Short mmCIF file of C-alpha atoms in Angstrom, two decimals:
data_model
loop_
_atom_site.label_atom_id
_atom_site.label_comp_id
_atom_site.label_asym_id
_atom_site.label_seq_id
_atom_site.Cartn_x
_atom_site.Cartn_y
_atom_site.Cartn_z
CA MET A 1 -9.86 -11.45 0.50
CA LEU A 2 -8.13 -11.36 3.88
CA GLU A 3 -4.43 -12.16 3.90
CA TRP A 4 -2.00 -12.44 6.78
CA ASP A 5 1.33 -10.66 6.48
CA LEU A 6 4.04 -12.98 7.82
CA LEU A 7 6.15 -9.97 8.94
CA GLU A 8 9.40 -11.85 8.34
CA LYS A 9 8.21 -14.80 10.48
CA THR A 10 8.29 -17.26 7.60
CA THR A 11 9.78 -20.36 9.26
CA PHE A 12 8.03 -23.29 10.92
CA TRP A 13 9.60 -26.45 12.25
CA ILE A 14 8.74 -29.95 13.39
CA ASP A 15 10.41 -31.65 16.31
CA ASP A 16 10.61 -35.38 17.11
CA ILE A 17 11.14 -36.17 13.43
CA ASP A 18 14.09 -37.70 11.55
CA LEU A 19 14.96 -38.31 7.93
CA ASP A 20 16.65 -41.38 6.47
CA ASN A 21 17.53 -40.85 2.81
CA ALA A 22 14.30 -38.91 2.28
CA ASN A 23 13.67 -36.82 -0.84
CA LEU A 24 13.72 -33.20 0.36
CA GLY A 25 11.80 -32.06 -2.70
CA GLN A 26 8.94 -34.39 -1.82
CA VAL A 27 9.10 -33.32 1.81
CA ALA A 28 8.74 -29.65 0.85
CA GLU A 29 6.00 -30.44 -1.67
CA VAL A 30 3.88 -32.23 0.94
CA ALA A 31 4.08 -29.20 3.23
CA ALA A 32 3.31 -26.82 0.37
CA GLN A 33 0.28 -28.85 -0.73
CA ALA A 34 -1.16 -28.88 2.78
CA LEU A 35 -0.77 -25.08 2.96
CA GLY A 36 -2.27 -24.42 -0.47
CA LEU A 37 1.05 -23.15 -1.83
CA LEU A 38 3.04 -23.99 -4.93
CA PRO A 39 5.90 -26.50 -4.45
CA GLU A 40 8.48 -23.82 -5.16
CA GLU A 41 7.03 -21.60 -2.42
CA VAL A 42 8.15 -23.90 0.41
CA MET A 43 11.65 -25.20 1.02
CA VAL A 44 13.41 -27.27 3.66
CA VAL A 45 16.00 -25.04 5.33
CA ASP A 46 17.31 -27.17 8.19
CA VAL A 47 17.62 -30.88 8.90
CA ARG A 48 18.99 -32.04 12.24
CA PRO A 49 18.49 -35.06 14.46
CA GLY A 50 14.96 -34.69 15.78
CA LEU A 51 14.20 -31.49 13.87
CA LEU A 52 13.04 -30.45 10.40
CA ALA A 53 12.59 -26.77 9.48
CA PHE A 54 10.78 -25.17 6.54
CA ASP A 55 10.66 -21.66 5.12
CA ILE A 56 7.75 -20.13 3.23
CA LEU A 57 8.94 -18.00 0.34
CA GLN A 58 5.93 -15.70 0.50
CA LYS A 59 5.28 -12.51 2.45
CA LYS A 60 1.55 -13.12 2.77
CA VAL A 61 -0.65 -16.19 3.16
CA LYS A 62 -4.38 -16.82 3.10
CA PRO A 63 -5.61 -17.54 6.65
CA GLU A 64 -7.81 -20.44 5.58
CA ALA A 65 -4.82 -22.08 3.88
CA VAL A 66 -2.69 -21.99 7.04
CA ALA A 67 -4.86 -22.23 10.14
CA GLY A 68 -5.22 -25.73 11.53
CA LYS A 69 -3.16 -27.42 8.80
CA GLY A 70 -0.53 -28.86 11.15
CA GLU A 71 -2.12 -32.31 11.33
CA SER A 72 -2.35 -32.51 7.53
CA ILE A 73 1.34 -31.69 7.23
CA LEU A 74 2.32 -34.31 9.78
CA GLN A 75 0.14 -36.99 8.18
CA GLY A 76 1.48 -36.20 4.72
CA LEU A 77 5.09 -36.36 5.86
CA ALA A 78 4.51 -39.60 7.76
CA SER A 79 3.42 -41.24 4.51
CA LEU A 80 6.71 -40.43 2.76
CA GLN A 81 9.52 -42.95 2.46
CA GLY A 82 12.47 -41.98 4.61
CA VAL A 83 10.50 -39.82 7.06
CA LEU A 84 10.54 -41.16 10.62
CA MET A 85 7.87 -39.52 12.76
CA GLY A 86 8.20 -39.84 16.53
CA PRO A 87 5.23 -40.13 18.91
CA ASN A 88 5.63 -36.53 20.10
CA ALA A 89 6.06 -34.94 16.66
CA ALA A 90 4.60 -31.43 16.63
CA ILE A 91 4.73 -28.26 14.55
CA HIS A 92 5.96 -24.97 15.98
CA SER A 93 6.32 -21.45 14.67
CA GLU A 94 6.25 -17.80 15.64
CA GLY A 95 3.89 -15.06 14.56
CA VAL A 96 1.09 -15.80 12.13
CA LEU A 97 2.44 -19.23 11.20
CA GLY A 98 1.76 -20.35 14.74
CA PHE A 99 -1.83 -20.84 13.57
CA ILE A 100 -0.67 -23.88 11.59
CA ALA A 101 -0.79 -25.86 14.84
CA LEU A 102 -4.28 -24.62 15.68
CA ASP A 103 -6.91 -27.22 16.55
CA PRO A 104 -9.05 -27.60 13.39
CA LYS A 105 -12.17 -27.25 15.55
CA GLU A 106 -11.08 -23.72 16.50
CA VAL A 107 -10.24 -22.55 12.96
CA GLY A 108 -13.66 -21.14 12.11
CA GLU A 109 -13.89 -18.94 15.17
CA VAL A 110 -10.28 -17.75 14.83
CA LEU A 111 -10.82 -16.76 11.18
CA ARG A 112 -14.03 -14.92 12.02
CA THR A 113 -12.29 -13.05 14.82
CA SER A 114 -9.32 -12.24 12.57
CA ALA A 115 -11.61 -10.95 9.82
CA ASP A 116 -13.47 -8.73 12.31
CA GLN A 117 -10.21 -7.37 13.69
CA ALA A 118 -8.85 -6.77 10.19
CA ARG A 119 -11.98 -4.80 9.28
CA GLN A 120 -11.70 -2.70 12.42
CA VAL A 121 -8.03 -1.96 11.74
CA SER A 122 -8.73 -1.14 8.08
CA GLU A 123 -11.55 1.22 9.02
CA ALA A 124 -9.39 2.96 11.62
CA VAL A 125 -6.42 3.33 9.24
CA ALA A 126 -8.66 4.58 6.43
CA ARG A 127 -9.78 7.49 8.62
CA ARG A 128 -6.24 8.63 9.46
CA ALA A 129 -5.05 11.28 7.02
CA ILE A 130 -1.86 13.27 6.60
CA VAL A 131 -1.39 16.29 4.34
CA PHE A 132 1.88 17.47 2.83
CA ALA A 133 2.65 20.75 1.13
CA SER A 134 5.47 20.82 -1.39
CA GLY A 135 7.99 23.15 -2.90
CA THR A 136 11.02 25.23 -2.08
CA GLU A 137 8.84 28.37 -2.15
CA VAL A 138 6.86 27.09 0.83
CA ILE A 139 9.99 25.91 2.64
CA ALA A 140 11.61 29.32 2.14
CA GLY A 141 8.48 31.10 3.33
CA LYS A 142 8.01 32.93 0.03
CA ILE A 143 4.41 31.75 -0.26
CA GLU A 144 1.85 30.82 2.37
CA ASP A 145 0.53 27.27 2.50
CA THR A 146 -3.22 27.85 2.42
CA ASN A 147 -3.99 24.41 1.05
CA SER A 148 -3.04 22.21 3.99
CA PRO A 149 -5.20 24.00 6.60
CA TYR A 150 -8.21 23.94 4.25
CA ILE A 151 -7.80 20.25 3.38
CA MET A 152 -7.31 19.19 7.01
CA GLN A 153 -10.40 21.16 8.01
CA GLN A 154 -12.50 19.47 5.34
CA LEU A 155 -11.14 16.04 6.29
CA GLU A 156 -12.04 16.55 9.92
CA LYS A 157 -15.56 17.63 8.94
CA GLN A 158 -15.91 14.24 7.24
CA GLY A 159 -14.77 12.31 10.33
CA PHE A 160 -11.09 11.89 9.52
CA THR A 161 -8.30 12.57 11.95
CA ALA A 162 -5.89 14.77 10.04
CA ARG A 163 -2.42 16.11 10.68
CA PHE A 164 0.09 18.20 8.76
CA GLY A 165 3.11 16.24 7.55
CA GLY A 166 5.31 19.17 6.66
CA VAL A 167 6.70 20.31 3.32
CA LEU A 168 8.09 17.89 0.74
CA GLU A 169 11.27 18.89 -1.04
CA ASP A 170 11.39 19.20 -4.83
CA ASN A 171 12.98 15.77 -5.11
CA ALA A 172 11.11 12.62 -6.15
CA LYS A 173 13.25 10.23 -4.12
CA LEU A 174 13.11 12.26 -0.91
CA ALA A 175 9.40 12.98 -1.32
CA SER A 176 8.53 9.32 -1.89
CA ALA A 177 10.54 8.38 1.21
CA ARG A 178 8.52 10.84 3.31
CA ILE A 179 5.26 9.49 1.90
CA GLU A 180 6.37 5.93 2.55
CA GLU A 181 7.17 6.80 6.16
CA ALA A 182 3.63 8.13 6.54
CA LEU A 183 2.19 4.90 5.15
CA GLU A 184 4.32 2.84 7.53
CA ALA A 185 3.08 5.02 10.39
CA GLY A 186 -0.48 3.88 9.66
CA PHE A 187 -1.97 6.74 7.66
CA GLY A 188 -4.61 5.45 5.28
CA LEU A 189 -4.88 8.67 3.26
CA VAL A 190 -1.86 10.71 2.17
CA ILE A 191 -2.49 13.97 0.31
CA THR A 192 0.11 16.22 -1.29
CA THR A 193 -0.50 19.63 -2.83
CA GLY A 194 1.71 21.25 -5.44
CA GLY A 195 4.50 19.83 -7.53
CA VAL A 196 2.22 18.41 -10.23
CA GLY A 197 3.09 20.88 -12.98
CA ALA A 198 5.46 20.85 -15.92
CA GLU A 199 8.49 22.56 -14.41
CA ASP A 200 11.67 20.63 -13.72
CA LYS A 201 11.15 21.15 -9.98
CA ASP A 202 7.73 19.45 -9.97
CA TYR A 203 8.06 15.88 -8.66
CA SER A 204 4.91 14.95 -6.74
CA ILE A 205 3.61 12.67 -9.51
CA GLU A 206 6.98 10.97 -9.88
CA ALA A 207 7.18 10.47 -6.09
CA ILE A 208 3.86 8.62 -6.06
CA LEU A 209 4.79 6.54 -9.11
CA ARG A 210 7.93 5.38 -7.29
CA LEU A 211 5.65 3.84 -4.65
CA ASP A 212 2.82 2.72 -6.92
CA PRO A 213 3.86 2.36 -10.57
CA GLN A 214 0.22 1.61 -11.42
CA ALA A 215 -1.08 4.86 -9.92
CA PHE A 216 -3.65 6.72 -12.02
CA THR A 217 -2.25 10.02 -13.28
CA PRO A 218 -4.78 11.68 -15.62
CA TRP A 219 -3.76 14.84 -17.43
CA ILE A 220 -5.32 18.15 -16.56
CA LEU A 221 -3.87 19.72 -19.70
CA LYS A 222 -1.09 18.94 -22.15
CA PHE A 223 1.24 21.08 -24.22
CA THR A 224 4.59 20.93 -25.98
CA PRO A 225 7.50 21.48 -23.55
CA ASP A 226 9.67 24.52 -24.27
CA TYR A 227 12.46 23.19 -22.01
CA ARG A 228 12.85 26.61 -20.45
CA ARG A 229 10.03 26.79 -17.95
CA HIS A 230 8.06 23.75 -19.08
CA HIS A 231 10.07 20.53 -19.14
CA LYS A 232 7.12 18.11 -19.17
CA GLU A 233 4.10 17.53 -21.36
CA GLY A 234 1.60 19.13 -19.03
CA VAL A 235 -0.11 19.06 -15.65
CA ARG A 236 -1.40 15.90 -13.95
CA ILE A 237 -2.89 14.76 -10.68
CA ALA A 238 -2.33 11.30 -9.17
CA VAL A 239 -4.20 8.73 -7.12
CA GLY A 240 -2.23 5.69 -6.03
CA GLN A 241 -2.93 2.71 -3.83
CA MET A 242 -0.59 1.02 -1.35
CA GLY A 243 -2.41 -1.82 0.39
CA ILE A 244 -5.46 -0.25 2.00
CA ALA A 245 -3.97 3.26 1.83
CA ARG A 246 -4.59 5.94 -0.82
CA ILE A 247 -2.00 8.48 -1.97
CA VAL A 248 -3.31 11.58 -3.73
CA ALA A 249 -1.41 14.41 -5.42
CA LEU A 250 -3.43 17.61 -5.88
CA PRO A 251 -2.37 20.83 -7.64
CA GLY A 252 -0.87 23.75 -5.77
CA PRO A 253 -3.11 26.69 -6.83
CA HIS A 254 -5.58 27.12 -3.99
CA GLU A 255 -8.78 27.07 -6.05
CA GLU A 256 -7.64 23.86 -7.77
CA ALA A 257 -6.69 22.31 -4.44
CA ILE A 258 -10.17 23.13 -3.14
CA LEU A 259 -11.86 21.56 -6.17
CA GLY A 260 -9.62 18.49 -5.98
CA CYS A 261 -10.12 18.06 -2.24
CA ASN A 262 -13.89 18.30 -2.49
CA SER A 263 -14.00 15.84 -5.38
CA LEU A 264 -11.71 13.45 -3.48
CA LEU A 265 -13.90 13.49 -0.39
CA THR A 266 -17.02 12.92 -2.47
CA GLY A 267 -15.38 9.97 -4.19
CA LEU A 268 -14.25 8.45 -0.91
CA ALA A 269 -17.73 8.84 0.58
CA GLN A 270 -19.17 7.08 -2.46
CA GLY A 271 -16.67 4.23 -2.19
CA LEU A 272 -15.17 4.88 -5.63
CA ASP A 273 -12.02 3.07 -6.71
CA ALA A 274 -8.70 4.85 -7.29
CA GLU A 275 -9.20 5.24 -11.03
CA SER A 276 -12.68 6.75 -10.67
CA ILE A 277 -11.51 9.14 -7.98
CA ALA A 278 -8.57 10.23 -10.14
CA GLU A 279 -10.84 10.91 -13.10
CA SER A 280 -13.38 12.80 -11.01
CA ILE A 281 -10.66 15.05 -9.58
CA ALA A 282 -9.14 15.64 -13.01
CA ALA A 283 -12.53 16.41 -14.55
CA VAL A 284 -13.43 19.25 -12.17
CA ILE A 285 -10.00 20.86 -12.54
CA ARG A 286 -10.06 20.49 -16.34
CA GLU A 287 -13.42 22.27 -16.35
CA ARG A 288 -11.92 25.14 -14.35
CA TRP A 289 -9.19 25.42 -16.98
CA ARG A 290 -11.74 25.42 -19.80
CA GLN A 291 -13.77 28.17 -18.16
CA ALA A 292 -10.63 30.19 -17.44
CA MET A 293 -9.48 29.91 -21.06
CA LYS A 294 -12.85 31.21 -22.25
CA ASN A 295 -12.38 34.21 -19.99
CA GLY A 296 -8.86 35.01 -21.14
CA GLY A 297 -6.81 32.34 -19.38
CA TYR A 298 -4.88 32.27 -16.17
CA LYS A 299 -1.46 31.22 -15.05
CA HIS A 300 -0.93 27.82 -13.38
CA GLU A 301 1.47 28.34 -10.50
#
């Protein structure tokens, strides 16, 4: 369901209105009811001669609950004891809340237009991808980053615009900050490679969980940590969701990154949800491990 982000513009006010021993709780409740909000989600923040201001204690509102509701608010307030409404009383606001004062006859067309614009923006954002490598070895130039060029090439083949975001440090806080910056810049798909293993320098999973605590992080394999090289229970991948954007952590070994990337793109093309995509990626990499173990095993870098 479409929601409007208030973007810090949470105040609306009425001019040509006065209060005379009015109950502010009732005043706020009338406004909240008209806007489809709970009483505690609206409060009166300013009362002056000829002016009454409200603040909405929500970051997002449903368009149909806000647009064109100005007249309902004014009528509800006028019915309250102690509220003196002047002949020129009107509601004003900035940003999205300005739609409160919309003519009810125009609401339908405005909502249709907003929904169309939201879909266009969502589709455009969803096709913007950024790929990060990770690890001090890449930063120091000890190993070549073969994953990022491959993933960006595959993304572009599928109609994405893709760019390289650089190398994430082996630090969950710093890595999550870089990912968050990419999300704020309008990238709808953020992919990291590496840093998903069991060493104490592997923090890609933790970085994503800082942004989306509900991210899906299926295990590729599990083992008992030896607290020398392996400080964690095993190897995982991650698929998180932030609004309309996806965040995906793939392994560092190139063959695993290839498998994960291809599975991710297939899942996106099929419209799978985050959990299903995470499981599909994990499944193909687990199978590679099983086949490798049958053939004598291999080292996960």
